[in-house]
Short mmCIF file of C-alpha atoms and ligand atoms in Angstrom, two decimals:
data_model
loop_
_atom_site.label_atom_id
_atom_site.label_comp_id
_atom_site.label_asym_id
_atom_site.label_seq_id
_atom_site.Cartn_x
_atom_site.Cartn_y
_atom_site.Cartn_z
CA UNK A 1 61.67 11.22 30.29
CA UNK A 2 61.48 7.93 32.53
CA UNK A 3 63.20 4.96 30.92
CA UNK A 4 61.49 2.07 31.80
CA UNK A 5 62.48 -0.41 34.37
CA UNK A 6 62.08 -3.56 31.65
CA UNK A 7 64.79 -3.96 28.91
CA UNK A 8 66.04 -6.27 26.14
CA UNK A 9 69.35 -6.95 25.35
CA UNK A 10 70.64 -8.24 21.98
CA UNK A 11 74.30 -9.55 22.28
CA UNK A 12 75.35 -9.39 18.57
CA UNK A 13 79.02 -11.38 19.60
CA UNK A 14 75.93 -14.41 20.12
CA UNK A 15 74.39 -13.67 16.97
CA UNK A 16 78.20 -14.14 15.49
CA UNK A 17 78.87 -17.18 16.96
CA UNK A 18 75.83 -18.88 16.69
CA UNK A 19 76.29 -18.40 12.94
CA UNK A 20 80.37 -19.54 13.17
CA UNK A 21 78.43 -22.74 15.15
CA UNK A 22 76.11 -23.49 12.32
CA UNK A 23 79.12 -23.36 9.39
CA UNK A 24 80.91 -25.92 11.12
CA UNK A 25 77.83 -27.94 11.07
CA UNK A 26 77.03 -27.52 7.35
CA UNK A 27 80.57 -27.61 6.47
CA UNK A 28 82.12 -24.88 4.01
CA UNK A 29 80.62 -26.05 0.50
CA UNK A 30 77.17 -25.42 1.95
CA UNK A 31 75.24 -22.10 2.12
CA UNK A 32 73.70 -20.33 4.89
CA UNK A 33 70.50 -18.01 4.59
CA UNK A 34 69.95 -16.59 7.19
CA UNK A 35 65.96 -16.39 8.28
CA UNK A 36 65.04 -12.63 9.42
CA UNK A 37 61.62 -12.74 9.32
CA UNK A 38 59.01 -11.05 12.00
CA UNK A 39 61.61 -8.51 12.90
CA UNK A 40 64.28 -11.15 13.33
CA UNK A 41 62.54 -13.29 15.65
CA UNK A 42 62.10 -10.00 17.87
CA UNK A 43 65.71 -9.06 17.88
CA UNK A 44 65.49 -6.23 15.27
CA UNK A 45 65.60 -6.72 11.37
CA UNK A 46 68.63 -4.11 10.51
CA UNK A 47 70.93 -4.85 12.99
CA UNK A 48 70.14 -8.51 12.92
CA UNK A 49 70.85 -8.58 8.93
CA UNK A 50 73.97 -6.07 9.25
CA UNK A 51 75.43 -8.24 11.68
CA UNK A 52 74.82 -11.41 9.76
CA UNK A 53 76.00 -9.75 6.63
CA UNK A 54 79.11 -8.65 8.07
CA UNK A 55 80.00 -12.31 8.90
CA UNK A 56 79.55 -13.32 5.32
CA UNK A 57 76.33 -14.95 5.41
CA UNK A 58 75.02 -16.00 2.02
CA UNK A 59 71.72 -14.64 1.76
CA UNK A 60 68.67 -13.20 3.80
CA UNK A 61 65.12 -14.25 4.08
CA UNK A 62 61.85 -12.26 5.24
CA UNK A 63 58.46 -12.92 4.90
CA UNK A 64 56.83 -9.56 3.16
CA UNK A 65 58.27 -7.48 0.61
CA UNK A 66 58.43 -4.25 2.90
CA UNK A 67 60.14 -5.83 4.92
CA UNK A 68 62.93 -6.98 1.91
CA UNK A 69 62.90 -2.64 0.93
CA UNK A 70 63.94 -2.48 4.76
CA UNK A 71 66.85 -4.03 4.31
CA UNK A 72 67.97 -2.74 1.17
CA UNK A 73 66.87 0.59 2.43
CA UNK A 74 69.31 0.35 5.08
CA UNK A 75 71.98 -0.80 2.78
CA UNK A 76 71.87 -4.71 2.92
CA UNK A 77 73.22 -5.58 -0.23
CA UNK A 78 73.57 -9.64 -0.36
CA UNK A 79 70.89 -11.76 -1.62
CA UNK A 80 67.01 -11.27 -0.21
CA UNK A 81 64.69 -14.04 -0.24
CA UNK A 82 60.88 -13.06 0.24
CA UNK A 83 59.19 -16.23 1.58
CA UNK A 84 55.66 -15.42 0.91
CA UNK A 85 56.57 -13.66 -2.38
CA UNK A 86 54.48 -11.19 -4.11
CA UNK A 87 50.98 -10.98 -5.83
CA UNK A 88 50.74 -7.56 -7.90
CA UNK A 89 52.16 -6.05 -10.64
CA UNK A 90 53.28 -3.50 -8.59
CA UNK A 91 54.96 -5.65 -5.84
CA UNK A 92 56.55 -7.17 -8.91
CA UNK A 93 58.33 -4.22 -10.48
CA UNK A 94 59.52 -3.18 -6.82
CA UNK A 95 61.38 -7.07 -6.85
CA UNK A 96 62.69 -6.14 -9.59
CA UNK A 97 64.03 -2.37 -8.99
CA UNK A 98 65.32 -3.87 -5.24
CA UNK A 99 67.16 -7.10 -6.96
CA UNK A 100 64.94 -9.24 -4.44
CA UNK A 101 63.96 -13.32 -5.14
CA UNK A 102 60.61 -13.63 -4.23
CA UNK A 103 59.35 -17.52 -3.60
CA UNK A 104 56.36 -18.77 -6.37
CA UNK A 105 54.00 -21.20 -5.60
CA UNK A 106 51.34 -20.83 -8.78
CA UNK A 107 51.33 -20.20 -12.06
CA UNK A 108 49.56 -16.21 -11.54
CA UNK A 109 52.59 -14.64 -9.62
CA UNK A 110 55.00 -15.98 -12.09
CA UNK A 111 53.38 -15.04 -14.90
CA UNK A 112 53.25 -11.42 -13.35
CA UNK A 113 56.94 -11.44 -12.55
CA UNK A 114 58.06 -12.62 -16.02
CA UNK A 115 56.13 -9.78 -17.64
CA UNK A 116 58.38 -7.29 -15.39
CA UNK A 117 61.40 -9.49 -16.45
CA UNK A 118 60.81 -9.41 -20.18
CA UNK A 119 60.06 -5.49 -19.64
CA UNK A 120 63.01 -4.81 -18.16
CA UNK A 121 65.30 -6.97 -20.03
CA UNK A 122 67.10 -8.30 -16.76
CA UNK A 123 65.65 -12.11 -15.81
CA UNK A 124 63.88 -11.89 -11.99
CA UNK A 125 65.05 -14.51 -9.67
CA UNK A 126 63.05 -16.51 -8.11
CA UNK A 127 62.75 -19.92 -6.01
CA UNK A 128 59.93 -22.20 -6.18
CA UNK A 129 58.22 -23.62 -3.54
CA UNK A 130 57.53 -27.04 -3.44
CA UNK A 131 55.52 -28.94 -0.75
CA UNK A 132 57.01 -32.00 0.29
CA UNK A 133 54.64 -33.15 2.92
CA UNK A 134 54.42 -29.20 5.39
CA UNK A 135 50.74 -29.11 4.14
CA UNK A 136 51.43 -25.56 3.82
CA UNK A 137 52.07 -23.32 0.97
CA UNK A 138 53.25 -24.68 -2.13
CA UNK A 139 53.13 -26.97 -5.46
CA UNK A 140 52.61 -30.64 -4.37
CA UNK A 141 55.81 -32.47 -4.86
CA UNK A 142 54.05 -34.70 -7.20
CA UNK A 143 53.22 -31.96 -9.62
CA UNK A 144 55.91 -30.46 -9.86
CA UNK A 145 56.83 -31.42 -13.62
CA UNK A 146 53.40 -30.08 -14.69
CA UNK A 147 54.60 -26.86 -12.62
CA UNK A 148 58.07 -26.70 -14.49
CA UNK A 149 56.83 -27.51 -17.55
CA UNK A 150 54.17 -24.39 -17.55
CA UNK A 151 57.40 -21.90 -16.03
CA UNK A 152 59.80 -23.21 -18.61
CA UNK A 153 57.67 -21.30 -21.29
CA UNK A 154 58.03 -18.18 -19.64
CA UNK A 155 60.88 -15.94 -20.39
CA UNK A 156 61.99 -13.04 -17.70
CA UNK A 157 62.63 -15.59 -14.50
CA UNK A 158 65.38 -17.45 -13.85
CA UNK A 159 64.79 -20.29 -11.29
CA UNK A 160 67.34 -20.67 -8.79
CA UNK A 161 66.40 -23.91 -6.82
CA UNK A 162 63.61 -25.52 -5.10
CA UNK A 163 62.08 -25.04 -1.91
CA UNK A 164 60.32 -26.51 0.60
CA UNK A 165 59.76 -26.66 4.44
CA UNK A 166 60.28 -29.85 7.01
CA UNK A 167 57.37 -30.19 8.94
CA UNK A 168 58.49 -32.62 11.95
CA UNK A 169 62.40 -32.50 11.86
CA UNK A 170 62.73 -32.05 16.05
CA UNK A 171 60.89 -35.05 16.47
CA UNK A 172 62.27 -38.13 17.92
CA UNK A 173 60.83 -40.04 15.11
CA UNK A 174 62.50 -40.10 11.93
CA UNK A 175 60.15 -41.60 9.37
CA UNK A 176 58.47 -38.43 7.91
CA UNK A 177 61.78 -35.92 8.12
CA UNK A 178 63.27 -38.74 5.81
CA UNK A 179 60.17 -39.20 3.30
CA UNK A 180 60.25 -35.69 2.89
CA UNK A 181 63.66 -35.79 2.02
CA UNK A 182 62.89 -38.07 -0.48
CA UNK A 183 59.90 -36.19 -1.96
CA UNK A 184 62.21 -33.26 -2.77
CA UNK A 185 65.26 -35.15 -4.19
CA UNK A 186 62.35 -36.72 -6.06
CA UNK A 187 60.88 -33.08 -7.06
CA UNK A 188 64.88 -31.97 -8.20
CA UNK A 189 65.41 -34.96 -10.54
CA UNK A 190 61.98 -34.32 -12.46
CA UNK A 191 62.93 -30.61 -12.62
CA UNK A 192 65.93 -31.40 -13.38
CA UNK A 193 65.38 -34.00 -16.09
CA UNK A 194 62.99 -30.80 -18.15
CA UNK A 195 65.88 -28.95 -17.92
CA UNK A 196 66.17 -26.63 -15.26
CA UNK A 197 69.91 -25.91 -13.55
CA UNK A 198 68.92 -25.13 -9.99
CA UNK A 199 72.18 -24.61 -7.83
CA UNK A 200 70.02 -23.25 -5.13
CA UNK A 201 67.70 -25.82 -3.48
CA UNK A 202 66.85 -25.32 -0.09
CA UNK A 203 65.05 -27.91 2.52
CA UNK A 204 66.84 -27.70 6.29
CA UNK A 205 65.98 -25.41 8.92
CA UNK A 206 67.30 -25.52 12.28
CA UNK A 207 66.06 -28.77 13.57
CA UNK A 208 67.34 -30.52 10.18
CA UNK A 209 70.25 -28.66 10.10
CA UNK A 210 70.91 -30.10 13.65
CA UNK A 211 69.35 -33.42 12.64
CA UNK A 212 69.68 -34.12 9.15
CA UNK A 213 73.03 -33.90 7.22
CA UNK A 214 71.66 -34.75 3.69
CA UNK A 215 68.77 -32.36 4.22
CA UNK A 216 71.23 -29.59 3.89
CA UNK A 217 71.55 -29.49 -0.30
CA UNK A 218 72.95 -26.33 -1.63
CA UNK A 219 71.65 -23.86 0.98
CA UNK A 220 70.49 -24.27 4.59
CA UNK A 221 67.42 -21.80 6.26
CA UNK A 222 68.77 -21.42 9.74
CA UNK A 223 66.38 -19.42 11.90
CA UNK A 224 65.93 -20.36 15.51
CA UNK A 225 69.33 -21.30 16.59
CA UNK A 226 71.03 -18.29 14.91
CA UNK A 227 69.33 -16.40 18.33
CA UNK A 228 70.66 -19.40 20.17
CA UNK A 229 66.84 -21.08 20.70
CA UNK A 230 65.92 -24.56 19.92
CA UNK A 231 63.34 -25.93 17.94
CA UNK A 232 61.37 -27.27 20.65
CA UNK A 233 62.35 -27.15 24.15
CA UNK A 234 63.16 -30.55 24.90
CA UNK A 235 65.12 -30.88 21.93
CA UNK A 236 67.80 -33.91 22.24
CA UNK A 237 71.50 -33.51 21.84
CA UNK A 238 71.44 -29.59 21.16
CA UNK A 239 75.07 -27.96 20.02
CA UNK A 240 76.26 -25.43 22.30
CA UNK A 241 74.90 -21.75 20.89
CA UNK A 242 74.93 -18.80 22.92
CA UNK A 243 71.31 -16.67 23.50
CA UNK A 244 71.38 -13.62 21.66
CA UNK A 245 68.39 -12.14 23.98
CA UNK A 246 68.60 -11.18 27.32
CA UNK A 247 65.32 -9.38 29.27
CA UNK A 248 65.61 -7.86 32.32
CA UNK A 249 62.82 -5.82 34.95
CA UNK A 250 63.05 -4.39 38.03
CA UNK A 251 61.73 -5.18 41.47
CA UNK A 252 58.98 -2.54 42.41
CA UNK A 253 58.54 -3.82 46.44
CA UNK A 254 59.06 -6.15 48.85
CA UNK A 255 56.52 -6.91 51.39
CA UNK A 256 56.70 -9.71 54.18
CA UNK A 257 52.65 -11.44 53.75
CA UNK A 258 51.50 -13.76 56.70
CA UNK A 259 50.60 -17.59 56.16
CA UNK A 260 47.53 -18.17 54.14
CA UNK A 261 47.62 -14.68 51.91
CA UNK A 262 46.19 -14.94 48.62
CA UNK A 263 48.63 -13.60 45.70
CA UNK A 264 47.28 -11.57 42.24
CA UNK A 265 44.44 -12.12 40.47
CA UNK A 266 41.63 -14.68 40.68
CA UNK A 267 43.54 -15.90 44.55
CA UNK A 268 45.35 -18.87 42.20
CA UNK A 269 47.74 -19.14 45.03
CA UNK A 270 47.93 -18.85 48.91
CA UNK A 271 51.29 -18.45 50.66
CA UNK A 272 51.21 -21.80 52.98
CA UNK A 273 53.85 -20.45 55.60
CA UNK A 274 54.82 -16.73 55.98
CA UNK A 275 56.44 -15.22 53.06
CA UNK A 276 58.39 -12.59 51.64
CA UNK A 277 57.83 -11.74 47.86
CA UNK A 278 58.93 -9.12 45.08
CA UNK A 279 56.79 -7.16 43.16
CA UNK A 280 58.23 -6.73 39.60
CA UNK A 281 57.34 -4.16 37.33
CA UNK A 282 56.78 -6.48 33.95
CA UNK A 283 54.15 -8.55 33.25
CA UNK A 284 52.06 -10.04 30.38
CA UNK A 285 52.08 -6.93 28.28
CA UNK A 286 56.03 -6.80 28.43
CA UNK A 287 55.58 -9.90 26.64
CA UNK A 288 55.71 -12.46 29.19
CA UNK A 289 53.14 -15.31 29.08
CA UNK A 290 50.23 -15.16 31.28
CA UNK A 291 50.36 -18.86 31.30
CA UNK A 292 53.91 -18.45 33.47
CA UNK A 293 51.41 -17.98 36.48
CA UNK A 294 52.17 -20.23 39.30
CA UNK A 295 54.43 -22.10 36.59
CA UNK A 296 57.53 -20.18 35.66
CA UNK A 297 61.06 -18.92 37.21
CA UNK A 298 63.40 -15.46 37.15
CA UNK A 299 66.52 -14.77 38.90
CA UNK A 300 67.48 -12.09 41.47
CA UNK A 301 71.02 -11.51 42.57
CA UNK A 302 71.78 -15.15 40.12
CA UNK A 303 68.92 -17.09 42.62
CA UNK A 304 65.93 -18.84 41.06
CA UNK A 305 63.27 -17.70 42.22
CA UNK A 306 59.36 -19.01 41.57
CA UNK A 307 56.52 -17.20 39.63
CA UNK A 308 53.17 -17.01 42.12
CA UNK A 309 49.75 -15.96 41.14
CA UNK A 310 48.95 -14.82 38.46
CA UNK A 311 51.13 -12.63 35.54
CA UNK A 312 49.09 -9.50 35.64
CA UNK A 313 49.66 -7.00 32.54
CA UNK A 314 52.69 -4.98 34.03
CA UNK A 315 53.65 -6.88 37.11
CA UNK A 316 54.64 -10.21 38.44
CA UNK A 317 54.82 -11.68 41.87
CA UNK A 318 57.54 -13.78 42.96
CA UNK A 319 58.19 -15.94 45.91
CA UNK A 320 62.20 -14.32 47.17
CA UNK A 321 61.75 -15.78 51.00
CA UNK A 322 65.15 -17.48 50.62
CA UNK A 323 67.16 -14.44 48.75
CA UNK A 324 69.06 -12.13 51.14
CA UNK A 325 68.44 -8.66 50.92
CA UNK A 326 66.26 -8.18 47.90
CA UNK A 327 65.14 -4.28 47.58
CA UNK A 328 63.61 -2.31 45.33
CA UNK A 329 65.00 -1.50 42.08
CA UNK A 330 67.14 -4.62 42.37
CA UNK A 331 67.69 -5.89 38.88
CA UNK A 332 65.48 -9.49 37.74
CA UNK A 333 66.41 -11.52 35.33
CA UNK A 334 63.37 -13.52 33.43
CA UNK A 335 65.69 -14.74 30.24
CA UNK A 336 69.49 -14.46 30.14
CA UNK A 337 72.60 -15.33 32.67
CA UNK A 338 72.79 -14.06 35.69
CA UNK A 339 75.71 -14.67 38.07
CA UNK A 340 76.61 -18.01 36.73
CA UNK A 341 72.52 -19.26 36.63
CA UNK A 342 70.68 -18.84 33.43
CA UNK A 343 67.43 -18.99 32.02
CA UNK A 344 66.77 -19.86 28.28
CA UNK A 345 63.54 -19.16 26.08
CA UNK A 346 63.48 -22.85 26.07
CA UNK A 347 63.02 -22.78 29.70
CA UNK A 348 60.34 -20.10 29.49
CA UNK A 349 58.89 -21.93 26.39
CA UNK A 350 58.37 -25.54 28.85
CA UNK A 351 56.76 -23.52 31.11
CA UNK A 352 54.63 -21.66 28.88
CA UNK A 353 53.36 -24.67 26.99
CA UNK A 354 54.72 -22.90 24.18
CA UNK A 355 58.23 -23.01 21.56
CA UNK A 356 61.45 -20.50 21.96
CA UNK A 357 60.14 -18.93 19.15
CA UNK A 358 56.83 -17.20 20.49
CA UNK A 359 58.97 -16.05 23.83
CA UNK A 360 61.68 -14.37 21.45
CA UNK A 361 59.31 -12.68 19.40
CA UNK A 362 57.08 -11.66 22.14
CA UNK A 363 59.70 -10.13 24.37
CA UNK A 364 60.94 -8.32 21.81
CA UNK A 365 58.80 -6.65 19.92
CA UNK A 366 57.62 -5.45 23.65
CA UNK A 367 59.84 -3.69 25.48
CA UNK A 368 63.07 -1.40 24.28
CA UNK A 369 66.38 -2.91 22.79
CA UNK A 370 69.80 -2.63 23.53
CA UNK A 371 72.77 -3.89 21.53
CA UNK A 372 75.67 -4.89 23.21
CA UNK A 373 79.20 -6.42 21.67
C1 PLP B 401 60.32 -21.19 5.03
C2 PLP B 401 61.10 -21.17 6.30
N1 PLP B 401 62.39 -21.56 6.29
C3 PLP B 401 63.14 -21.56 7.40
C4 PLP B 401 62.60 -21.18 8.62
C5 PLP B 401 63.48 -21.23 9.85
O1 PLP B 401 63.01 -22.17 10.76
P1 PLP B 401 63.79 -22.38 12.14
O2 PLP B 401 63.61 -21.11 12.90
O3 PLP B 401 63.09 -23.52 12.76
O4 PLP B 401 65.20 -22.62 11.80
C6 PLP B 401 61.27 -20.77 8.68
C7 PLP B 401 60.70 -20.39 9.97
O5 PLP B 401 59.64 -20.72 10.34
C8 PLP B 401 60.50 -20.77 7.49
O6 PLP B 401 59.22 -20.38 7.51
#
């Protein structure tokens, strides 16, 4: 069988210190759950969520209920949050049998989970989602004693905390992170006042974990900078986290082209002197952004070297005139360290026009995985 020239690496040591890096910022009285959603940001759900677990993270959160039976399935046993919680019967009484907390955010789902918590005599957990100013799914802050008042007749849930999302935290200005802040504290104390306990509530993610020390309340929702990304890529003042994700290719040629050749598709470039460039054997369906054409970097033998033309779907051109003695099948790093240079998916994300996220998921869920440490 041929292996193919393109690889990820996942360093779990990164994962593990990323996550030692974000309890010193919370401090120890606050919890951490850990956000493995979309496959773990593209660095693979199970060994993602083993890893975490085996550092004594608090909980885990995913976005679909299969995804939640993965986990257990593979024997995660700590807490499992399911952010976009459930809407049958069915779903319900598989929370239930899998000890999961799905997230409610109207009256019909938890009406359908306290049913399957009456039936089977055990109270479901669940969180509820309040929206504080995301404009995205949830209870508006404002209603949320009419909300609580409606739950607190049911029997069969158990409400752990509130939740809700910052929409804005990574940006320079302040104003909204902080009203939002206030919304929820505002959303607590009326839940609070009808009677409800809630140790759990949960606001930060990674930018207002960085950002925002009393955004933290009982349990913090780190998900970016556990894989050592930032929220945006010209986030200010970042803590120093390690990249969990490495992606490496292979060059596929070298040629020498004259002065005035026209590189890839659609002749977006023209070499203005005599060149030599590297074919590389990855390209847009490897996960790499077509909008790196003419825009983004790589290194070979630890030198930058510049993207030209255009990404095609499983090569790239680049630019190597002042590299000695690249050949094919050297190695090319487009994210990771090589020989004391580096390139981050925040790098790849500036160049892209897009965040850390979409290059971390993208790569990943491309190309094959290998865990190392
Ligand atoms: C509800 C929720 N909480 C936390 C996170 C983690 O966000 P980040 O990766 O910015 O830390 C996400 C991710 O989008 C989310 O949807």
């Amino acid at each position: 069988m041929n292996r193919s020239p393109n690889n990820v690496t996942i360093d779990l040591s990164a994962l593990k210190d990323n996550l030692i890096k974000i309890r010193e910022l919370v401090g120890k009285k606050t919890k951490i759950m850990g956000i493995v959603k979309s496959d773990a940001y593209g660095h693979g759900l199970i060994p993602v969520a083993r890893e975490l677990e085996k550092n004594h993270i608090d909980s885990l959160a995913v976005d679909y209920l299969s995804e939640a039976i993965k986990l257990r399935n593979a024997g995660v046993n700590i807490p499992v949050v399911i952010l976009l919680g459930i809407g049958t019967p069915q779903e319900a009484k598989k929370v239930a049998g899998y000890d999961l907390i799905p997230i409610i955010y109207d009256i019909e789902s938890a009406r359908i989970l306290s049913e399957v918590g009456k039936r089977s005599g055990r109270a479901v957990k669940v969180y509820l989602k309040i929206d504080t100013g995301m404009g995205r799914l949830g209870i508006d802050f404002r209603e949320t004693g009419l909300f609580v008042k409606q739950l607190k007749e049911m029997n069969g849930i158990t409400i752990e905390g509130l939740f809700s999302h910052l929409s804005s935290a990574d940006e320079q200005d302040t104003l909204f992170t902080n009203a939002q802040i206030e919304n929820f504290k505002k959303a607590i104390y009326v839940s609070r006042r009808l009677g409800l306990k809630l140790t759990m509530n949960s606001l930060a993610n990674s930018a207002g974990i960085m950002r925002y020390k009393k955004s933290h309340f009982d349990i913090v929702r780190p998900g970016i900078i556990l894989y050592g990304g930032l929220p945006c890529p010209d986030f200010v003042n970042p803590p120093s986290l390690r990249h969990v994700m490495a992606f490496y290719s292979r060059v596929m040629q070298v040629r020498n082209v004259e002065h005035g050749t026209s590189i890839s598709y659609g002749r977006t470039f023209f070499t203005d002197t005599s060149r030599k460039i590297a074919i590389i054997s990855a390209g847009y369906a490897n996960g790499l952004s077509r909008s790196l054409s003419n825009k983004g970097g790589l290194l070979i033998h630890g030198q930058k070297a510049r993207i030209i033309g255009r990404v095609c779907m499983n090569l790239t051109i680049a630019d190597v005139t002042g590299i000695k003695g690249v050949k094919k099948g050297d190695r090319v790093c487009f994210l990771g360290k090589e020989k004391g240079n580096a390139i981050s998916s925040d790098d790849i994300a500036r160049w892209a026009d897009t965040i850390s996220y979409e290059v971390l998921c993208s790569l990943g869920s491309r190309n094959d995985r290998e865990y190392i440490n």
